[in-house]
PDB file of C-alpha atoms in Angstrom:
ATOM      1  CA  MET A  15      87.763 111.602  84.027  1.00  0.00           C
ATOM      2  CA  ARG A  16      84.079 112.397  84.367  1.00  0.00           C
ATOM      3  CA  VAL A  17      82.655 110.350  87.306  1.00  0.00           C
ATOM      4  CA  ALA A  18      79.475 110.128  89.190  1.00  0.00           C
ATOM      5  CA  VAL A  19      78.621 109.512  93.029  1.00  0.00           C
ATOM      6  CA  LEU A  20      75.165 108.688  93.707  1.00  0.00           C
ATOM      7  CA  GLY A  21      74.276 109.431  97.513  1.00  0.00           C
ATOM      8  CA  ALA A  22      75.122 112.740  99.344  1.00  0.00           C
ATOM      9  CA  GLY A  23      75.523 111.489 103.058  1.00  0.00           C
ATOM     10  CA  SER A  24      78.632 111.813 104.711  1.00  0.00           C
ATOM     11  CA  TRP A  25      80.489 108.883 103.150  1.00  0.00           C
ATOM     12  CA  GLY A  26      79.196 109.803  99.611  1.00  0.00           C
ATOM     13  CA  THR A  27      79.972 113.531  99.735  1.00  0.00           C
ATOM     14  CA  VAL A  28      83.442 112.654 101.288  1.00  0.00           C
ATOM     15  CA  PHE A  29      84.280 110.221  98.353  1.00  0.00           C
ATOM     16  CA  ALA A  30      83.056 112.891  95.875  1.00  0.00           C
ATOM     17  CA  LYS A  31      85.975 115.189  97.570  1.00  0.00           C
ATOM     18  CA  VAL A  32      88.456 112.342  97.261  1.00  0.00           C
ATOM     19  CA  LEU A  33      87.504 111.876  93.479  1.00  0.00           C
ATOM     20  CA  ALA A  34      87.878 115.670  92.932  1.00  0.00           C
ATOM     21  CA  ASP A  35      91.013 115.924  94.929  1.00  0.00           C
ATOM     22  CA  SER A  36      92.439 113.112  92.630  1.00  0.00           C
ATOM     23  CA  GLY A  37      91.531 115.319  89.693  1.00  0.00           C
ATOM     24  CA  ASN A  38      88.361 114.093  88.408  1.00  0.00           C
ATOM     25  CA  ASP A  39      85.042 116.048  87.357  1.00  0.00           C
ATOM     26  CA  VAL A  40      82.443 114.953  89.867  1.00  0.00           C
ATOM     27  CA  GLU A  41      78.746 114.960  89.641  1.00  0.00           C
ATOM     28  CA  LEU A  42      77.461 114.092  93.268  1.00  0.00           C
ATOM     29  CA  TRP A  43      73.765 113.276  93.460  1.00  0.00           C
ATOM     30  CA  ALA A  44      71.687 113.883  96.152  1.00  0.00           C
ATOM     31  CA  ARG A  45      68.046 112.770  96.847  1.00  0.00           C
ATOM     32  CA  ARG A  46      67.187 115.968  98.431  1.00  0.00           C
ATOM     33  CA  ASP A  47      67.080 119.139  96.217  1.00  0.00           C
ATOM     34  CA  SER A  48      67.892 121.147  99.203  1.00  0.00           C
ATOM     35  CA  VAL A  49      71.278 119.211  99.723  1.00  0.00           C
ATOM     36  CA  ALA A  50      71.999 119.285  96.327  1.00  0.00           C
ATOM     37  CA  ARG A  51      71.557 123.208  96.180  1.00  0.00           C
ATOM     38  CA  ALA A  52      73.780 123.732  99.162  1.00  0.00           C
ATOM     39  CA  ILE A  53      76.319 121.804  97.548  1.00  0.00           C
ATOM     40  CA  GLU A  54      76.419 123.537  94.519  1.00  0.00           C
ATOM     41  CA  HIS A  55      75.999 127.293  95.818  1.00  0.00           C
ATOM     42  CA  ARG A  56      77.558 127.185  99.363  1.00  0.00           C
ATOM     43  CA  ARG A  57      80.261 124.356  98.709  1.00  0.00           C
ATOM     44  CA  ARG A  58      79.052 122.713 101.810  1.00  0.00           C
ATOM     45  CA  ASN A  59      76.993 119.762 102.971  1.00  0.00           C
ATOM     46  CA  ASP A  60      76.320 120.456 106.629  1.00  0.00           C
ATOM     47  CA  ASP A  61      73.385 118.041 107.061  1.00  0.00           C
ATOM     48  CA  TYR A  62      76.262 115.422 107.124  1.00  0.00           C
ATOM     49  CA  LEU A  63      79.883 117.199 107.118  1.00  0.00           C
ATOM     50  CA  PRO A  64      79.609 120.390 109.253  1.00  0.00           C
ATOM     51  CA  GLY A  65      82.570 122.734 108.745  1.00  0.00           C
ATOM     52  CA  ILE A  66      84.026 120.957 105.401  1.00  0.00           C
ATOM     53  CA  ALA A  67      84.514 123.023 102.374  1.00  0.00           C
ATOM     54  CA  LEU A  68      83.787 121.066  99.207  1.00  0.00           C
ATOM     55  CA  PRO A  69      85.879 121.462  96.117  1.00  0.00           C
ATOM     56  CA  ASP A  70      84.741 123.553  93.157  1.00  0.00           C
ATOM     57  CA  GLU A  71      85.535 120.474  90.894  1.00  0.00           C
ATOM     58  CA  ILE A  72      82.334 119.087  92.646  1.00  0.00           C
ATOM     59  CA  GLU A  73      78.925 119.731  90.763  1.00  0.00           C
ATOM     60  CA  ALA A  74      75.658 118.431  92.499  1.00  0.00           C
ATOM     61  CA  THR A  75      72.104 117.550  91.456  1.00  0.00           C
ATOM     62  CA  SER A  76      69.142 115.782  92.438  1.00  0.00           C
ATOM     63  CA  SER A  77      68.513 114.755  88.709  1.00  0.00           C
ATOM     64  CA  LEU A  78      69.714 111.173  88.035  1.00  0.00           C
ATOM     65  CA  PRO A  79      70.104 111.818  84.183  1.00  0.00           C
ATOM     66  CA  ARG A  80      72.212 114.941  84.679  1.00  0.00           C
ATOM     67  CA  ALA A  81      74.413 113.004  87.426  1.00  0.00           C
ATOM     68  CA  LEU A  82      75.057 110.099  85.080  1.00  0.00           C
ATOM     69  CA  ARG A  83      75.501 111.960  81.880  1.00  0.00           C
ATOM     70  CA  GLY A  84      78.783 110.940  80.332  1.00  0.00           C
ATOM     71  CA  ALA A  85      80.142 109.436  83.516  1.00  0.00           C
ATOM     72  CA  GLU A  86      82.975 106.895  83.005  1.00  0.00           C
ATOM     73  CA  ILE A  87      82.712 105.340  86.602  1.00  0.00           C
ATOM     74  CA  VAL A  88      79.453 105.781  88.733  1.00  0.00           C
ATOM     75  CA  PHE A  89      80.161 105.247  92.603  1.00  0.00           C
ATOM     76  CA  LEU A  90      76.920 104.247  94.785  1.00  0.00           C
ATOM     77  CA  SER A  91      76.588 105.283  98.496  1.00  0.00           C
ATOM     78  CA  VAL A  92      73.213 104.869  99.494  1.00  0.00           C
ATOM     79  CA  PRO A  93      71.822 102.504 102.470  1.00  0.00           C
ATOM     80  CA  SER A  94      71.963  98.744 101.533  1.00  0.00           C
ATOM     81  CA  GLN A  95      68.253  98.449 101.778  1.00  0.00           C
ATOM     82  CA  SER A  96      67.526 101.120  99.396  1.00  0.00           C
ATOM     83  CA  LEU A  97      70.025 100.039  96.392  1.00  0.00           C
ATOM     84  CA  ARG A  98      67.685  97.817  94.629  1.00  0.00           C
ATOM     85  CA  GLY A  99      65.091 100.710  94.327  1.00  0.00           C
ATOM     86  CA  LEU A 100      67.905 103.256  93.027  1.00  0.00           C
ATOM     87  CA  LEU A 101      69.503 100.926  90.695  1.00  0.00           C
ATOM     88  CA  ARG A 102      65.960 100.143  88.981  1.00  0.00           C
ATOM     89  CA  ASP A 103      66.132 104.260  88.061  1.00  0.00           C
ATOM     90  CA  VAL A 104      69.852 104.366  87.285  1.00  0.00           C
ATOM     91  CA  GLY A 105      69.578 101.624  84.418  1.00  0.00           C
ATOM     92  CA  PRO A 106      67.875 103.510  82.034  1.00  0.00           C
ATOM     93  CA  VAL A 107      70.091 106.239  82.036  1.00  0.00           C
ATOM     94  CA  LEU A 108      73.409 104.364  82.800  1.00  0.00           C
ATOM     95  CA  PRO A 109      76.201 105.430  80.021  1.00  0.00           C
ATOM     96  CA  PRO A 110      77.117 102.390  77.907  1.00  0.00           C
ATOM     97  CA  GLY A 111      80.344 100.771  79.352  1.00  0.00           C
ATOM     98  CA  ALA A 112      80.322 102.646  82.553  1.00  0.00           C
ATOM     99  CA  ILE A 113      81.970 100.879  85.556  1.00  0.00           C
ATOM    100  CA  VAL A 114      79.810 100.712  88.634  1.00  0.00           C
ATOM    101  CA  VAL A 115      81.281 100.789  91.972  1.00  0.00           C
ATOM    102  CA  SER A 116      79.824 100.048  95.520  1.00  0.00           C
ATOM    103  CA  LEU A 117      80.881 102.082  98.451  1.00  0.00           C
ATOM    104  CA  MET A 118      78.656 100.304 100.531  1.00  0.00           C
ATOM    105  CA  LYS A 119      78.920  98.014 103.452  1.00  0.00           C
ATOM    106  CA  GLY A 120      75.877  95.812 103.999  1.00  0.00           C
ATOM    107  CA  VAL A 121      73.593  92.620 102.903  1.00  0.00           C
ATOM    108  CA  GLU A 122      70.301  92.730 101.034  1.00  0.00           C
ATOM    109  CA  ASP A 123      67.557  91.790 103.656  1.00  0.00           C
ATOM    110  CA  GLY A 124      65.544  88.980 102.125  1.00  0.00           C
ATOM    111  CA  THR A 125      67.963  87.969  99.365  1.00  0.00           C
ATOM    112  CA  GLY A 126      71.082  88.164 101.602  1.00  0.00           C
ATOM    113  CA  LEU A 127      72.931  89.432  98.400  1.00  0.00           C
ATOM    114  CA  ARG A 128      76.138  91.511  98.731  1.00  0.00           C
ATOM    115  CA  MET A 129      75.819  94.992  97.120  1.00  0.00           C
ATOM    116  CA  SER A 130      77.952  93.884  93.979  1.00  0.00           C
ATOM    117  CA  ALA A 131      75.446  91.138  93.278  1.00  0.00           C
ATOM    118  CA  VAL A 132      72.543  93.415  93.492  1.00  0.00           C
ATOM    119  CA  ILE A 133      74.257  95.819  91.143  1.00  0.00           C
ATOM    120  CA  ARG A 134      75.259  92.719  88.602  1.00  0.00           C
ATOM    121  CA  GLU A 135      71.674  91.259  88.913  1.00  0.00           C
ATOM    122  CA  VAL A 136      69.556  94.662  88.663  1.00  0.00           C
ATOM    123  CA  LEU A 137      71.816  96.413  85.876  1.00  0.00           C
ATOM    124  CA  ALA A 138      72.516  93.215  84.063  1.00  0.00           C
ATOM    125  CA  LEU A 139      76.347  93.776  84.057  1.00  0.00           C
ATOM    126  CA  PRO A 140      79.094  91.655  83.563  1.00  0.00           C
ATOM    127  CA  ASP A 141      81.878  91.088  86.227  1.00  0.00           C
ATOM    128  CA  ASP A 142      84.270  93.417  84.496  1.00  0.00           C
ATOM    129  CA  ARG A 143      81.995  96.325  84.939  1.00  0.00           C
ATOM    130  CA  VAL A 144      81.729  96.071  88.785  1.00  0.00           C
ATOM    131  CA  ALA A 145      83.931  96.979  91.673  1.00  0.00           C
ATOM    132  CA  VAL A 146      83.888  97.698  95.077  1.00  0.00           C
ATOM    133  CA  VAL A 147      85.531  99.983  97.720  1.00  0.00           C
ATOM    134  CA  SER A 148      86.308  99.003 101.461  1.00  0.00           C
ATOM    135  CA  GLY A 149      88.769  99.908 104.291  1.00  0.00           C
ATOM    136  CA  PRO A 150      89.226 102.001 107.454  1.00  0.00           C
ATOM    137  CA  ASN A 151      87.504 105.035 105.929  1.00  0.00           C
ATOM    138  CA  LEU A 152      85.898 106.886 108.680  1.00  0.00           C
ATOM    139  CA  ALA A 153      84.129 109.817 106.726  1.00  0.00           C
ATOM    140  CA  LEU A 154      85.079 112.774 109.030  1.00  0.00           C
ATOM    141  CA  GLU A 155      88.822 112.016 109.151  1.00  0.00           C
ATOM    142  CA  ILE A 156      88.954 111.576 105.376  1.00  0.00           C
ATOM    143  CA  ALA A 157      87.224 114.883 104.897  1.00  0.00           C
ATOM    144  CA  ARG A 158      89.997 116.353 107.116  1.00  0.00           C
ATOM    145  CA  GLU A 159      92.419 114.986 104.676  1.00  0.00           C
ATOM    146  CA  GLU A 160      93.959 112.593 107.561  1.00  0.00           C
ATOM    147  CA  PRO A 161      95.731 109.703 105.544  1.00  0.00           C
ATOM    148  CA  THR A 162      94.214 106.510 104.952  1.00  0.00           C
ATOM    149  CA  ALA A 163      94.025 103.491 102.462  1.00  0.00           C
ATOM    150  CA  ALA A 164      91.523 101.427 100.805  1.00  0.00           C
ATOM    151  CA  VAL A 165      91.052  98.269  98.811  1.00  0.00           C
ATOM    152  CA  ILE A 166      89.649  98.661  95.510  1.00  0.00           C
ATOM    153  CA  ALA A 167      88.561  94.995  94.506  1.00  0.00           C
ATOM    154  CA  SER A 168      87.050  93.313  91.038  1.00  0.00           C
ATOM    155  CA  SER A 169      87.198  90.123  89.709  1.00  0.00           C
ATOM    156  CA  ASP A 170      88.826  92.002  86.955  1.00  0.00           C
ATOM    157  CA  VAL A 171      92.028  93.355  88.261  1.00  0.00           C
ATOM    158  CA  ASP A 172      92.344  95.704  85.143  1.00  0.00           C
ATOM    159  CA  THR A 173      89.196  97.172  86.245  1.00  0.00           C
ATOM    160  CA  ALA A 174      90.189  97.531  89.917  1.00  0.00           C
ATOM    161  CA  MET A 175      93.341  99.298  88.840  1.00  0.00           C
ATOM    162  CA  ARG A 176      91.462 101.738  86.841  1.00  0.00           C
ATOM    163  CA  VAL A 177      89.130 102.456  89.585  1.00  0.00           C
ATOM    164  CA  ALA A 178      92.212 102.545  91.871  1.00  0.00           C
ATOM    165  CA  ALA A 179      94.024 105.115  89.829  1.00  0.00           C
ATOM    166  CA  VAL A 180      90.750 107.477  89.795  1.00  0.00           C
ATOM    167  CA  CYS A 181      90.757 107.842  93.469  1.00  0.00           C
ATOM    168  CA  ALA A 182      94.112 107.402  94.684  1.00  0.00           C
ATOM    169  CA  ASN A 183      95.758 111.243  95.795  1.00  0.00           C
ATOM    170  CA  ARG A 184      97.906 112.445  98.483  1.00  0.00           C
ATOM    171  CA  TYR A 185      95.762 111.376 101.553  1.00  0.00           C
ATOM    172  CA  PHE A 186      93.673 108.477 100.163  1.00  0.00           C
ATOM    173  CA  GLY A 187      95.992 105.480  99.026  1.00  0.00           C
ATOM    174  CA  THR A 188      94.539 102.633  97.060  1.00  0.00           C
ATOM    175  CA  PHE A 189      95.431  98.763  96.727  1.00  0.00           C
ATOM    176  CA  VAL A 190      93.641  96.320  94.539  1.00  0.00           C
ATOM    177  CA  ASN A 191      92.559  92.648  94.668  1.00  0.00           C
ATOM    178  CA  SER A 192      90.456  90.227  93.020  1.00  0.00           C
ATOM    179  CA  ASP A 193      88.769  88.933  96.068  1.00  0.00           C
ATOM    180  CA  VAL A 194      85.365  90.720  95.940  1.00  0.00           C
ATOM    181  CA  ILE A 195      83.910  88.286  98.195  1.00  0.00           C
ATOM    182  CA  GLY A 196      86.292  88.607 101.055  1.00  0.00           C
ATOM    183  CA  THR A 197      86.635  92.550 100.402  1.00  0.00           C
ATOM    184  CA  GLU A 198      82.748  92.990 100.835  1.00  0.00           C
ATOM    185  CA  PHE A 199      82.124  90.511 103.741  1.00  0.00           C
ATOM    186  CA  GLY A 200      84.805  92.369 105.599  1.00  0.00           C
ATOM    187  CA  GLY A 201      83.138  95.595 105.158  1.00  0.00           C
ATOM    188  CA  VAL A 202      79.654  94.058 106.374  1.00  0.00           C
ATOM    189  CA  LEU A 203      81.109  91.444 108.974  1.00  0.00           C
ATOM    190  CA  LYS A 204      83.181  94.466 110.931  1.00  0.00           C
ATOM    191  CA  ASN A 205      79.939  96.500 111.428  1.00  0.00           C
ATOM    192  CA  LEU A 206      78.354  93.499 113.507  1.00  0.00           C
ATOM    193  CA  ILE A 207      81.604  93.191 115.418  1.00  0.00           C
ATOM    194  CA  ALA A 208      81.455  96.795 116.110  1.00  0.00           C
ATOM    195  CA  LEU A 209      78.167  96.609 117.609  1.00  0.00           C
ATOM    196  CA  ALA A 210      79.512  94.279 119.973  1.00  0.00           C
ATOM    197  CA  VAL A 211      82.275  96.321 120.903  1.00  0.00           C
ATOM    198  CA  GLY A 212      79.737  99.251 121.325  1.00  0.00           C
ATOM    199  CA  ILE A 213      77.593  97.175 123.379  1.00  0.00           C
ATOM    200  CA  VAL A 214      80.244  96.539 126.078  1.00  0.00           C
ATOM    201  CA  VAL A 215      81.615  99.941 125.953  1.00  0.00           C
ATOM    202  CA  GLY A 216      77.919 101.135 126.888  1.00  0.00           C
ATOM    203  CA  VAL A 217      77.671  98.714 129.809  1.00  0.00           C
ATOM    204  CA  GLY A 218      80.795 100.142 131.197  1.00  0.00           C
ATOM    205  CA  TYR A 219      83.225  97.214 130.446  1.00  0.00           C
ATOM    206  CA  GLY A 220      87.073  97.833 129.739  1.00  0.00           C
ATOM    207  CA  ASP A 221      89.888  97.160 127.170  1.00  0.00           C
ATOM    208  CA  ASN A 222      90.278  93.445 127.913  1.00  0.00           C
ATOM    209  CA  THR A 223      87.015  92.819 126.971  1.00  0.00           C
ATOM    210  CA  LYS A 224      87.288  94.838 123.816  1.00  0.00           C
ATOM    211  CA  ALA A 225      90.426  93.015 122.877  1.00  0.00           C
ATOM    212  CA  SER A 226      88.608  89.838 123.295  1.00  0.00           C
ATOM    213  CA  ILE A 227      85.854  90.766 120.963  1.00  0.00           C
ATOM    214  CA  LEU A 228      88.039  91.901 118.573  1.00  0.00           C
ATOM    215  CA  THR A 229      90.369  89.139 118.339  1.00  0.00           C
ATOM    216  CA  ARG A 230      87.423  86.384 118.434  1.00  0.00           C
ATOM    217  CA  GLY A 231      85.466  88.582 115.998  1.00  0.00           C
ATOM    218  CA  LEU A 232      88.057  88.559 113.375  1.00  0.00           C
ATOM    219  CA  ALA A 233      88.039  84.832 113.708  1.00  0.00           C
ATOM    220  CA  GLU A 234      84.032  84.925 113.372  1.00  0.00           C
ATOM    221  CA  MET A 235      84.596  86.967 110.239  1.00  0.00           C
ATOM    222  CA  SER A 236      87.440  84.931 108.614  1.00  0.00           C
ATOM    223  CA  ALA A 237      85.632  81.819 109.158  1.00  0.00           C
ATOM    224  CA  PHE A 238      82.073  83.072 107.519  1.00  0.00           C
ATOM    225  CA  ALA A 239      83.936  84.985 104.582  1.00  0.00           C
ATOM    226  CA  ALA A 240      85.806  81.779 103.899  1.00  0.00           C
ATOM    227  CA  ALA A 241      82.733  79.602 104.092  1.00  0.00           C
ATOM    228  CA  PHE A 242      81.444  81.709 101.109  1.00  0.00           C
ATOM    229  CA  GLY A 243      84.802  81.543  99.019  1.00  0.00           C
ATOM    230  CA  ALA A 244      86.741  84.427 100.338  1.00  0.00           C
ATOM    231  CA  GLN A 245      90.726  84.334 100.541  1.00  0.00           C
ATOM    232  CA  PRO A 246      91.642  84.251 104.127  1.00  0.00           C
ATOM    233  CA  ASP A 247      94.455  86.840 103.698  1.00  0.00           C
ATOM    234  CA  THR A 248      91.848  89.323 102.560  1.00  0.00           C
ATOM    235  CA  LEU A 249      90.445  89.329 106.265  1.00  0.00           C
ATOM    236  CA  ALA A 250      93.629  89.981 107.749  1.00  0.00           C
ATOM    237  CA  GLY A 251      94.004  93.173 105.724  1.00  0.00           C
ATOM    238  CA  LEU A 252      92.653  96.701 105.049  1.00  0.00           C
ATOM    239  CA  ALA A 253      89.162  95.494 104.365  1.00  0.00           C
ATOM    240  CA  GLY A 254      88.852  93.130 107.346  1.00  0.00           C
ATOM    241  CA  MET A 255      91.398  93.853 110.373  1.00  0.00           C
ATOM    242  CA  GLY A 256      91.758  97.515 109.119  1.00  0.00           C
ATOM    243  CA  ASP A 257      88.358  98.381 108.818  1.00  0.00           C
ATOM    244  CA  LEU A 258      87.362  96.430 112.132  1.00  0.00           C
ATOM    245  CA  ILE A 259      89.710  98.226 114.112  1.00  0.00           C
ATOM    246  CA  ALA A 260      88.735 101.623 112.977  1.00  0.00           C
ATOM    247  CA  THR A 261      84.860 101.170 113.234  1.00  0.00           C
ATOM    248  CA  SER A 262      85.259  99.315 116.419  1.00  0.00           C
ATOM    249  CA  GLU A 263      87.402 101.869 118.383  1.00  0.00           C
ATOM    250  CA  SER A 264      86.260 105.111 116.724  1.00  0.00           C
ATOM    251  CA  PRO A 265      83.360 107.330 118.583  1.00  0.00           C
ATOM    252  CA  ARG A 266      82.636 108.549 115.223  1.00  0.00           C
ATOM    253  CA  SER A 267      81.590 105.075 114.068  1.00  0.00           C
ATOM    254  CA  ARG A 268      77.798 104.858 113.415  1.00  0.00           C
ATOM    255  CA  ASN A 269      77.916 101.159 114.075  1.00  0.00           C
ATOM    256  CA  ASN A 270      80.249 101.888 117.393  1.00  0.00           C
ATOM    257  CA  ARG A 271      77.578 104.385 118.571  1.00  0.00           C
ATOM    258  CA  ALA A 272      74.506 102.184 117.997  1.00  0.00           C
ATOM    259  CA  GLY A 273      76.240  99.163 119.857  1.00  0.00           C
ATOM    260  CA  ARG A 274      77.105 101.797 122.709  1.00  0.00           C
ATOM    261  CA  LEU A 275      73.528 103.065 122.982  1.00  0.00           C
ATOM    262  CA  LEU A 276      72.032  99.471 123.420  1.00  0.00           C
ATOM    263  CA  GLY A 277      74.537  98.548 126.059  1.00  0.00           C
ATOM    264  CA  GLN A 278      73.125 101.597 127.992  1.00  0.00           C
ATOM    265  CA  GLY A 279      69.668 100.035 127.519  1.00  0.00           C
ATOM    266  CA  TYR A 280      68.357 101.720 124.447  1.00  0.00           C
ATOM    267  CA  THR A 281      65.840  99.440 122.410  1.00  0.00           C
ATOM    268  CA  LYS A 282      66.693  98.953 118.646  1.00  0.00           C
ATOM    269  CA  ASP A 283      63.821 101.526 117.938  1.00  0.00           C
ATOM    270  CA  ASP A 284      65.130 104.012 120.133  1.00  0.00           C
ATOM    271  CA  VAL A 285      68.532 103.871 118.578  1.00  0.00           C
ATOM    272  CA  LEU A 286      67.173 104.139 115.090  1.00  0.00           C
ATOM    273  CA  ARG A 287      65.381 107.292 116.225  1.00  0.00           C
ATOM    274  CA  THR A 288      68.424 108.742 117.720  1.00  0.00           C
ATOM    275  CA  MET A 289      70.818 108.111 114.657  1.00  0.00           C
ATOM    276  CA  ASP A 290      70.723 110.554 111.788  1.00  0.00           C
ATOM    277  CA  GLN A 291      72.094 108.022 109.295  1.00  0.00           C
ATOM    278  CA  VAL A 292      71.920 104.499 109.000  1.00  0.00           C
ATOM    279  CA  ALA A 293      73.936 102.028 110.891  1.00  0.00           C
ATOM    280  CA  GLU A 294      74.542  99.315 108.554  1.00  0.00           C
ATOM    281  CA  GLY A 295      75.480  96.849 111.216  1.00  0.00           C
ATOM    282  CA  LEU A 296      71.659  97.040 112.571  1.00  0.00           C
ATOM    283  CA  ALA A 297      70.376  96.342 108.935  1.00  0.00           C
ATOM    284  CA  SER A 298      72.839  93.555 108.250  1.00  0.00           C
ATOM    285  CA  LEU A 299      72.647  91.483 111.326  1.00  0.00           C
ATOM    286  CA  GLU A 300      69.396  89.179 110.630  1.00  0.00           C
ATOM    287  CA  PRO A 301      70.488  88.293 107.057  1.00  0.00           C
ATOM    288  CA  VAL A 302      74.123  87.622 107.918  1.00  0.00           C
ATOM    289  CA  LEU A 303      72.957  85.294 110.744  1.00  0.00           C
ATOM    290  CA  ALA A 304      70.533  83.663 108.057  1.00  0.00           C
ATOM    291  CA  LEU A 305      73.419  82.920 105.628  1.00  0.00           C
ATOM    292  CA  ALA A 306      75.558  81.681 108.180  1.00  0.00           C
ATOM    293  CA  ALA A 307      72.937  79.400 109.242  1.00  0.00           C
ATOM    294  CA  GLU A 308      72.412  78.055 105.844  1.00  0.00           C
ATOM    295  CA  LYS A 309      76.123  76.998 105.890  1.00  0.00           C
ATOM    296  CA  GLY A 310      76.244  75.761 109.458  1.00  0.00           C
ATOM    297  CA  ILE A 311      78.393  78.316 110.810  1.00  0.00           C
ATOM    298  CA  GLU A 312      78.236  79.326 114.425  1.00  0.00           C
ATOM    299  CA  MET A 313      78.755  83.101 114.764  1.00  0.00           C
ATOM    300  CA  PRO A 314      78.607  83.524 118.793  1.00  0.00           C
ATOM    301  CA  ILE A 315      79.361  86.998 118.917  1.00  0.00           C
ATOM    302  CA  CYS A 316      76.889  88.133 116.279  1.00  0.00           C
ATOM    303  CA  THR A 317      74.169  85.859 117.878  1.00  0.00           C
ATOM    304  CA  GLN A 318      74.662  87.555 121.295  1.00  0.00           C
ATOM    305  CA  VAL A 319      74.248  91.073 119.609  1.00  0.00           C
ATOM    306  CA  SER A 320      70.902  89.735 118.037  1.00  0.00           C
ATOM    307  CA  ARG A 321      69.928  88.653 121.463  1.00  0.00           C
ATOM    308  CA  VAL A 322      70.588  91.790 123.182  1.00  0.00           C
ATOM    309  CA  ILE A 323      68.720  93.555 120.432  1.00  0.00           C
ATOM    310  CA  ALA A 324      65.942  91.082 120.600  1.00  0.00           C
ATOM    311  CA  GLY A 325      65.815  91.714 124.457  1.00  0.00           C
ATOM    312  CA  THR A 326      66.326  88.098 125.578  1.00  0.00           C
ATOM    313  CA  LEU A 327      69.924  88.962 126.751  1.00  0.00           C
ATOM    314  CA  HIS A 328      71.010  91.788 129.091  1.00  0.00           C
ATOM    315  CA  PRO A 329      73.840  93.952 127.393  1.00  0.00           C
ATOM    316  CA  ARG A 330      75.767  93.035 130.613  1.00  0.00           C
ATOM    317  CA  ASP A 331      75.722  89.267 129.745  1.00  0.00           C
ATOM    318  CA  ILE A 332      77.052  89.418 126.444  1.00  0.00           C
ATOM    319  CA  ALA A 333      80.808  89.302 127.637  1.00  0.00           C
ATOM    320  CA  PRO A 334      81.025  86.002 129.349  1.00  0.00           C
ATOM    321  CA  HIS A 335      80.044  84.228 125.951  1.00  0.00           C
ATOM    322  CA  VAL A 336      82.007  85.708 123.394  1.00  0.00           C
ATOM    323  CA  THR A 337      85.169  83.797 123.734  1.00  0.00           C
ATOM    324  CA  ALA A 338      83.626  80.347 123.997  1.00  0.00           C
ATOM    325  CA  GLY A 339      81.534  78.727 120.746  1.00  0.00           C
ATOM    326  CA  PRO A 340      78.271  77.725 121.028  1.00  0.00           C
ATOM    327  CA  VAL A 341      75.426  80.261 122.243  1.00  0.00           C
ATOM    328  CA  PRO A 342      74.363  79.265 125.660  1.00  0.00           C
ATOM    329  CA  VAL A 343      70.500  78.261 125.919  1.00  0.00           C
ATOM    330  CA  GLY A 344      68.270  80.330 128.127  1.00  0.00           C
ATOM    331  CA  GLU A 345      69.175  83.329 130.046  1.00  0.00           C
TER     332      GLU A 345
END
């Protein structure tokens, strides 16, 4: 099958490799021409995946019309806050009937929309042409072909199964469900809990504190997602617990790294300057808290992270509050 991946950061590039290793012809779009040329001519993307050789089945370009030409499935892997702008350019050249798949884990600032909702709104697509991918998928480990699995979700199960079949190979397993809401919110919310875990690691707290945050964090994630219509079991699976463990525990996780820097006393601006890629948790935290407030959902861990970022709570003081319900007033 001919497929396109839009976005040549670490995850987009790795997913292009997954698709190529699954037997597809892949066109990878990079915003910067220098990145596209390096992939096309050297089979490398050293800006994001140093030392990883890419399959010959991947072609790269900085031209959207070329990338999308003849694509039956289009995978999107760009920072969540830049998705809407990209989709405005995609719309006029999207092949008729193409399925559009989100690889992103974020919530749009200002609208509170999940990525699949942004896709449907901007491209005016029916539900059966939209799917999402989520799971414990750290890019570098997959690039090294270390086995993992992911959930492919679409409200149309046939669409989910079609996308899952295109992605599956010997090191990348796929499972399907129809719970798009739970699958997407699992990917979004685990980034916020990973920030909290990173903060306490940066402070110097140990495994008991991390385990408390992970356990209470999963409960926080589940309550939030259920309030928006997710199926409870989804958050106990790959797109919830699985992704939470991988993102919170791995030093390769951007959100874990951002949290550790916050725990060490860096400001949010310092962290953003230090990071070479977007930590989606930093972008999604306030939109998620706004959604929670609309539903009257208490999110003590996420609220504590927000206060650390705002400078109204010292990082070392986050831990005593993560297991008790409402956020304390004052310092």
